[in-house]
XYZ file of C-alpha atoms in Angstrom:
455
model
C 0.000 0.000 0.000
C 2.876 2.304 0.859
C 4.499 1.648 -2.527
C 1.282 2.462 -4.357
C 0.891 5.689 -2.388
C 4.485 6.718 -3.115
C 4.056 5.883 -6.801
C 0.890 7.976 -7.080
C 2.348 10.937 -5.199
C 5.769 10.948 -6.900
C 6.403 14.271 -8.612
C 6.345 14.018 -12.419
C 6.469 16.679 -15.102
C 3.232 18.603 -15.615
C 3.599 18.766 -19.424
C 1.147 15.889 -20.224
C -1.532 17.575 -18.106
C -0.893 21.001 -19.642
C -1.148 19.593 -23.171
C -4.286 17.658 -22.258
C -5.815 20.960 -21.091
C -4.873 22.658 -24.361
C -6.221 19.804 -26.496
C -9.438 19.473 -24.516
C -10.134 23.218 -24.634
C -9.373 23.336 -28.357
C -11.671 20.397 -29.151
C -14.487 21.780 -27.024
C -14.181 25.216 -28.619
C -14.377 23.588 -32.054
C -17.357 21.520 -30.923
C -19.290 24.538 -29.647
C -18.615 26.514 -32.852
C -19.708 23.509 -34.928
C -22.874 23.133 -32.849
C -23.877 26.759 -33.332
C -22.883 26.882 -37.012
C -24.985 23.829 -37.882
C -28.073 25.275 -36.252
C -28.245 22.561 -33.605
C -28.795 25.016 -30.739
C -32.095 26.063 -32.280
C -33.008 22.598 -33.540
C -32.384 20.773 -30.264
C -32.925 23.349 -27.521
C -35.272 25.998 -28.918
C -37.560 24.404 -31.483
C -38.935 21.407 -29.482
C -42.229 21.933 -27.648
C -41.449 19.179 -25.168
C -38.220 17.889 -23.593
C -37.537 14.441 -22.129
C -35.943 15.290 -18.791
C -33.873 12.881 -16.731
C -35.487 11.341 -13.685
C -34.731 13.641 -10.749
C -33.724 16.515 -13.038
C -37.172 17.580 -14.205
C -36.346 21.075 -12.970
C -33.700 21.511 -15.699
C -35.342 23.537 -18.470
C -34.102 25.354 -21.584
C -33.712 29.125 -21.290
C -35.367 30.196 -24.518
C -33.657 31.176 -27.754
C -31.602 34.115 -26.457
C -30.742 32.247 -23.267
C -29.583 29.071 -25.027
C -27.413 30.955 -27.511
C -25.901 32.869 -24.580
C -25.189 29.568 -22.833
C -23.356 28.233 -25.885
C -21.397 31.442 -26.424
C -20.257 31.489 -22.788
C -19.466 27.777 -23.042
C -17.302 28.466 -26.082
C -15.474 31.252 -24.264
C -14.918 28.948 -21.306
C -13.433 26.329 -23.641
C -11.160 28.989 -25.161
C -9.997 30.069 -21.710
C -9.336 26.439 -20.738
C -7.210 26.031 -23.856
C -5.256 29.207 -23.101
C -5.088 28.544 -19.389
C -6.587 31.945 -18.672
C -8.698 32.311 -15.499
C -8.519 28.553 -15.746
C -10.353 27.385 -12.649
C -13.299 29.684 -13.280
C -13.386 28.642 -16.941
C -13.302 24.925 -16.067
C -16.143 25.321 -13.554
C -18.214 27.346 -16.026
C -17.669 24.837 -18.828
C -18.579 21.850 -16.656
C -21.763 23.485 -15.356
C -22.934 24.787 -18.729
C -22.110 21.628 -20.679
C -23.757 19.378 -18.109
C -26.776 21.680 -17.931
C -27.252 21.454 -21.707
C -26.970 17.672 -21.637
C -29.549 17.383 -18.861
C -32.211 19.307 -20.787
C -33.266 16.474 -23.093
C -32.121 12.858 -22.856
C -33.004 12.434 -26.511
C -29.566 13.944 -27.116
C -27.702 11.562 -24.801
C -24.411 10.302 -26.177
C -21.643 8.471 -24.371
C -19.084 11.024 -25.420
C -21.148 13.874 -23.967
C -21.104 11.942 -20.689
C -17.340 11.557 -21.092
C -16.900 15.305 -21.671
C -18.879 16.154 -18.541
C -16.708 13.821 -16.469
C -13.429 15.099 -17.903
C -14.407 18.752 -17.498
C -15.265 17.986 -13.887
C -11.871 16.350 -13.302
C -10.134 19.350 -14.846
C -11.593 21.531 -12.087
C -9.650 19.492 -9.540
C -6.163 19.691 -11.048
C -3.743 22.612 -11.557
C -3.583 22.232 -15.341
C -2.974 25.963 -15.736
C 0.226 26.050 -13.719
C 2.375 25.519 -16.795
C 2.264 26.689 -20.414
C -0.647 29.028 -19.726
C -1.637 32.677 -19.713
C -2.328 32.411 -15.996
C 1.402 31.801 -15.523
C 2.194 34.738 -17.816
C -0.085 36.919 -15.713
C 1.328 35.609 -12.471
C 4.672 33.781 -12.801
C 4.534 32.709 -9.161
C 1.842 30.193 -10.152
C 4.229 28.224 -12.342
C 5.154 24.680 -11.382
C 6.947 22.072 -13.443
C 6.090 18.978 -11.434
C 2.874 17.637 -9.927
C 1.867 14.382 -8.190
C 1.581 11.525 -10.683
C -2.082 10.833 -9.845
C -3.132 14.180 -11.329
C -2.201 12.933 -14.786
C -3.223 9.367 -14.003
C -6.811 10.527 -13.471
C -7.253 11.181 -17.154
C -5.516 7.986 -18.242
C -7.839 6.007 -15.966
C -10.869 7.880 -17.284
C -9.946 7.079 -20.877
C -9.124 3.516 -19.937
C -12.548 3.083 -18.344
C -14.254 4.289 -21.534
C -12.335 1.848 -23.724
C -12.406 -1.171 -21.428
C -16.104 -0.946 -20.625
C -16.934 -0.392 -24.281
C -15.093 -3.673 -24.879
C -16.911 -5.489 -22.079
C -20.219 -4.336 -23.546
C -19.284 -5.983 -26.845
C -19.049 -9.404 -25.203
C -22.596 -10.347 -26.073
C -24.159 -12.900 -28.378
C -25.381 -10.495 -31.056
C -22.016 -8.749 -31.399
C -19.765 -11.817 -31.354
C -21.855 -14.577 -32.918
C -24.226 -12.694 -35.236
C -21.863 -9.823 -36.081
C -24.812 -7.518 -35.445
C -25.302 -4.674 -35.932
C -22.031 -4.317 -37.892
C -23.274 -6.725 -40.561
C -26.067 -4.273 -41.365
C -24.031 -1.108 -41.009
C -21.084 -2.279 -43.122
C -23.317 -3.511 -45.923
C -24.856 -0.052 -46.057
C -21.351 1.342 -46.665
C -20.368 -0.908 -49.548
C -19.611 2.200 -51.614
C -16.807 3.108 -49.192
C -13.590 3.812 -51.149
C -11.178 0.902 -51.808
C -12.355 -1.547 -49.130
C -16.111 -0.927 -49.395
C -16.564 -3.830 -51.799
C -15.579 -6.216 -48.998
C -18.248 -4.899 -46.624
C -20.861 -7.167 -48.188
C -18.924 -10.242 -47.042
C -20.146 -11.699 -43.776
C -16.652 -12.627 -42.603
C -15.647 -8.950 -42.730
C -18.439 -8.064 -40.312
C -17.238 -10.817 -37.960
C -13.640 -9.597 -38.308
C -14.650 -6.033 -37.428
C -16.804 -7.214 -34.515
C -14.141 -9.387 -32.906
C -11.345 -6.906 -33.576
C -13.471 -4.077 -32.115
C -14.017 -6.009 -28.901
C -10.326 -6.968 -28.636
C -9.246 -3.398 -29.396
C -11.455 -1.814 -26.738
C -10.545 -4.354 -24.075
C -6.784 -4.124 -24.554
C -5.855 -0.724 -25.978
C -5.539 1.078 -22.595
C -2.986 -1.497 -21.436
C -0.958 -1.319 -24.663
C -0.949 2.483 -24.393
C 0.417 2.281 -20.858
C 3.448 0.192 -21.866
C 6.473 1.935 -23.365
C 7.248 -0.899 -25.773
C 3.786 -1.027 -27.334
C 2.598 2.596 -26.997
C 3.526 3.845 -30.479
C 2.005 0.874 -32.298
C -1.059 1.044 -30.052
C -1.512 4.713 -30.856
C -1.271 3.953 -34.559
C -4.195 1.554 -34.073
C -6.048 4.272 -32.118
C -5.724 6.595 -35.098
C -6.715 3.950 -37.665
C -9.652 2.733 -35.584
C -11.127 6.168 -34.961
C -10.518 7.457 -38.488
C -12.396 4.413 -39.786
C -15.305 4.912 -37.385
C -15.450 8.613 -38.266
C -15.559 7.776 -41.973
C -18.159 5.026 -41.646
C -20.533 6.273 -38.979
C -22.110 9.655 -38.106
C -20.687 9.990 -34.597
C -19.540 13.589 -34.747
C -16.341 14.668 -33.043
C -15.994 11.677 -30.729
C -13.311 9.873 -32.819
C -11.170 13.002 -33.039
C -11.567 13.738 -29.330
C -10.360 10.223 -28.540
C -7.437 10.416 -30.975
C -6.133 13.604 -29.394
C -7.078 12.879 -25.781
C -5.249 9.539 -25.916
C -1.980 11.456 -26.297
C -2.083 11.834 -22.511
C -0.706 8.274 -22.356
C 2.543 9.452 -23.945
C 5.494 10.203 -21.636
C 6.425 13.650 -20.409
C 9.333 13.913 -22.868
C 6.854 13.768 -25.768
C 4.717 16.573 -24.338
C 7.734 18.670 -23.317
C 9.009 18.435 -26.869
C 5.567 19.324 -28.247
C 5.240 22.358 -25.978
C 8.771 23.382 -26.827
C 7.937 23.363 -30.539
C 4.786 25.434 -29.955
C 6.756 27.919 -27.887
C 9.429 28.149 -30.530
C 6.791 29.266 -32.999
C 6.699 32.521 -31.069
C 9.763 32.850 -28.930
C 12.975 30.869 -29.034
C 12.754 29.490 -25.539
C 12.874 25.889 -24.369
C 11.284 24.602 -21.241
C 14.166 22.230 -20.598
C 15.822 25.227 -18.988
C 12.972 25.700 -16.488
C 13.875 25.261 -12.876
C 12.074 22.405 -11.155
C 9.160 23.690 -9.129
C 7.029 21.086 -7.418
C 3.324 21.379 -6.707
C 2.196 20.119 -3.338
C -1.500 19.940 -2.642
C -2.609 20.880 0.840
C -3.374 18.314 3.525
C -7.089 19.126 3.519
C -7.158 18.818 -0.275
C -5.677 15.328 -0.133
C -7.931 14.357 2.756
C -11.110 15.338 0.919
C -10.394 15.062 -2.794
C -8.578 11.734 -2.954
C -11.341 9.723 -1.176
C -13.862 11.561 -3.351
C -11.997 10.578 -6.519
C -11.865 6.955 -5.382
C -15.640 7.055 -4.926
C -15.981 8.831 -8.296
C -14.311 5.952 -10.129
C -15.896 3.194 -8.035
C -19.342 4.506 -9.032
C -18.258 4.595 -12.674
C -16.946 1.039 -12.495
C -20.046 -0.309 -10.770
C -22.737 1.638 -12.618
C -22.559 -0.293 -15.928
C -23.532 -3.472 -14.068
C -26.755 -2.075 -12.630
C -28.609 -3.635 -15.571
C -28.230 -6.964 -13.757
C -30.880 -5.748 -11.322
C -33.468 -5.726 -14.094
C -35.146 -8.669 -15.809
C -35.083 -9.122 -19.567
C -32.718 -8.396 -22.415
C -30.772 -5.167 -21.764
C -30.818 -3.891 -25.335
C -34.569 -4.471 -25.430
C -35.628 -2.912 -22.127
C -32.753 -0.371 -21.938
C -33.079 -0.365 -18.158
C -29.573 0.448 -16.950
C -28.342 1.206 -20.471
C -27.252 4.839 -20.271
C -24.060 6.037 -18.542
C -22.478 2.631 -19.086
C -20.105 3.182 -22.025
C -22.189 1.086 -24.399
C -21.123 2.620 -27.686
C -22.786 1.728 -30.996
C -23.896 -1.753 -30.002
C -27.338 -2.110 -31.494
C -29.593 -1.220 -34.387
C -33.008 -0.438 -33.002
C -36.021 1.151 -34.642
C -39.682 1.400 -33.785
C -43.028 3.070 -34.037
C -45.396 4.133 -31.281
C -49.083 4.988 -31.568
C -50.632 6.695 -28.550
C -54.333 6.516 -27.760
C -56.293 8.609 -25.286
C -59.551 7.306 -23.799
C -62.083 9.265 -21.791
C -63.369 6.788 -19.167
C -66.539 8.826 -18.642
C -67.689 8.680 -22.283
C -65.709 5.680 -23.530
C -64.523 7.726 -26.522
C -60.991 7.099 -27.741
C -58.727 8.962 -30.183
C -55.197 8.633 -31.504
C -52.653 11.276 -30.575
C -50.355 12.561 -33.289
C -46.918 12.532 -31.654
C -45.594 14.784 -34.381
C -47.854 17.572 -33.072
C -45.626 17.738 -29.978
C -42.287 16.140 -30.855
C -39.581 16.730 -33.406
C -38.723 13.925 -35.809
C -35.593 13.071 -33.800
C -37.541 13.014 -30.535
C -40.180 10.715 -32.057
C -37.491 8.383 -33.345
C -35.653 8.154 -30.021
C -38.796 7.951 -27.903
C -40.315 5.077 -29.874
C -37.601 2.623 -28.732
C -36.983 3.798 -25.174
C -39.584 2.826 -22.563
C -38.871 5.601 -20.065
C -39.459 8.192 -22.786
C -42.667 6.460 -23.864
C -43.870 6.689 -20.253
C -42.868 10.346 -19.997
C -44.688 11.211 -23.183
C -47.796 9.349 -22.015
C -47.853 11.512 -18.884
C -47.368 14.615 -21.001
C -50.351 13.591 -23.151
C -52.363 13.065 -19.968
C -51.635 16.632 -18.859
C -52.480 17.999 -22.320
C -55.864 16.269 -22.441
C -56.712 17.343 -18.909
C -56.289 20.898 -20.183
C -58.781 20.001 -22.917
C -61.387 19.069 -20.340
C -61.011 15.313 -19.911
C -60.930 14.811 -16.153
C -58.995 11.565 -15.924
C -57.732 10.514 -19.391
C -56.304 7.063 -19.943
C -53.281 6.797 -22.240
C -52.177 3.574 -23.909
C -49.533 2.915 -26.510
C -49.253 0.409 -29.308
C -45.543 0.151 -29.987
C -43.513 -2.070 -32.304
C -39.726 -2.340 -32.205
C -37.082 -4.216 -34.143
C -33.705 -4.967 -32.563
C -30.608 -5.905 -34.552
C -32.615 -7.092 -37.530
C -34.824 -9.359 -35.427
C -38.086 -8.221 -37.013
C -40.793 -6.028 -35.534
C -42.205 -7.084 -32.183
C -44.841 -5.679 -29.879
C -42.881 -3.653 -27.334
C -45.232 -2.314 -24.675
C -48.278 -3.964 -23.116
C -51.004 -2.073 -24.955
C -53.608 -2.897 -22.306
C -51.771 -0.879 -19.644
C -52.959 2.647 -18.874
C -49.572 4.387 -18.654
C -50.992 7.292 -16.657
C -51.157 4.899 -13.706
C -47.474 3.969 -14.054
C -44.821 6.121 -12.375
C -41.230 6.741 -13.399
C -38.744 5.275 -10.910
C -35.782 2.897 -10.806
C -37.933 -0.212 -10.367
C -38.371 -2.723 -13.238
C -40.979 -1.609 -15.762
C -43.322 -4.583 -15.861
C -45.298 -3.175 -18.790
C -42.369 -3.745 -21.178
C -43.141 -6.989 -22.991
C -40.295 -9.542 -22.922
C -38.186 -9.986 -26.030
C -39.257 -13.277 -27.528
C -36.617 -14.633 -29.915
C -39.063 -16.254 -32.285
C -42.208 -14.255 -31.758
C -42.840 -11.594 -34.361
C -45.623 -9.095 -34.105
C -49.040 -9.796 -35.566
C -50.304 -6.345 -36.222
């Protein structure tokens, strides 16, 4: 235990952390600009009439058009300041709060890499990433340090390792390994891909990609940690993410991972990189800097280190919470989010909502498109908690129309990994009587391997 403690608290050069700060800020600034430029602020956070809030965060609401654009502009400035290391701590706090706020507005927009960004921006608040190669040091040279405890860099390597390893664990399922699904479907749809696209129609290629993807995710963090294998491993990181970026519409995630993974490289690599950047402006090398160690205070270590241990324990345990629920995980999606399950299934569905007035017996169909955007309809139709939320929203809307106690039922059909359309929700259940909570949702019909819907 003593050896582990000494290893984690040994002073190492701060350069990997400083470069990680620069890269993260740069990528986030680019992401915010891209988001605004493509009109996604309006499309996702202004235009919708209804938002699917997270359980327990129903109080998180959008701020209107002017408010949401202000949020994104401030978020972009915070990312810029993180990159420059200017008013760093304030910028890191602002970015974490604003980014997480935006992600909590509507779970329709949930992506694993947004979750990853929230976690990393939170970790950046806790470390002195601005104490080197930053404008804060230019403003106040007394802030400069060259060495920090090893664990402050290790945090980010562990965080990246968790993402990869758990993404690999999630691939160890029957559909991925023994049916090559959903890659078999996705690759065939990309048979016009340059040079190698012609091979995507072959089944063995889908199996090769599936098994290699699982092996890659499970092992790449360990290969990146070892000096002898790091360079080759990083080459595979680049190839893997460039391929996924070219084949699938997953935004900036591949590029974020390519650049963030550089944190695994040794301090000499980052010192050299910073030196080259500095030499673009002034001919000064950091090898001449005098060693200045950073020592965190006793109270900081006493509070923050146990908190960080808890932070990672929760992350490691959370993906297994699905074991508490009956049924097929990809079907019920209970315990699916916040578990590093990245691009594992092809799921599509339709949902027809019906409102019945128990006093008159009259029933009518609700047009979801009157309330939801196309993307919200698509995401809601395959996710039971959203179906329940929307049913309660419909209940409130029809109460406003004068129906005292409306009943809301849904007829929903879903296909999973090419399995064919199946009835998804018990259409006899009045969803207004069901409450959102963490208990199993008994009104989700079980996934029957050989039972297709008879509509």
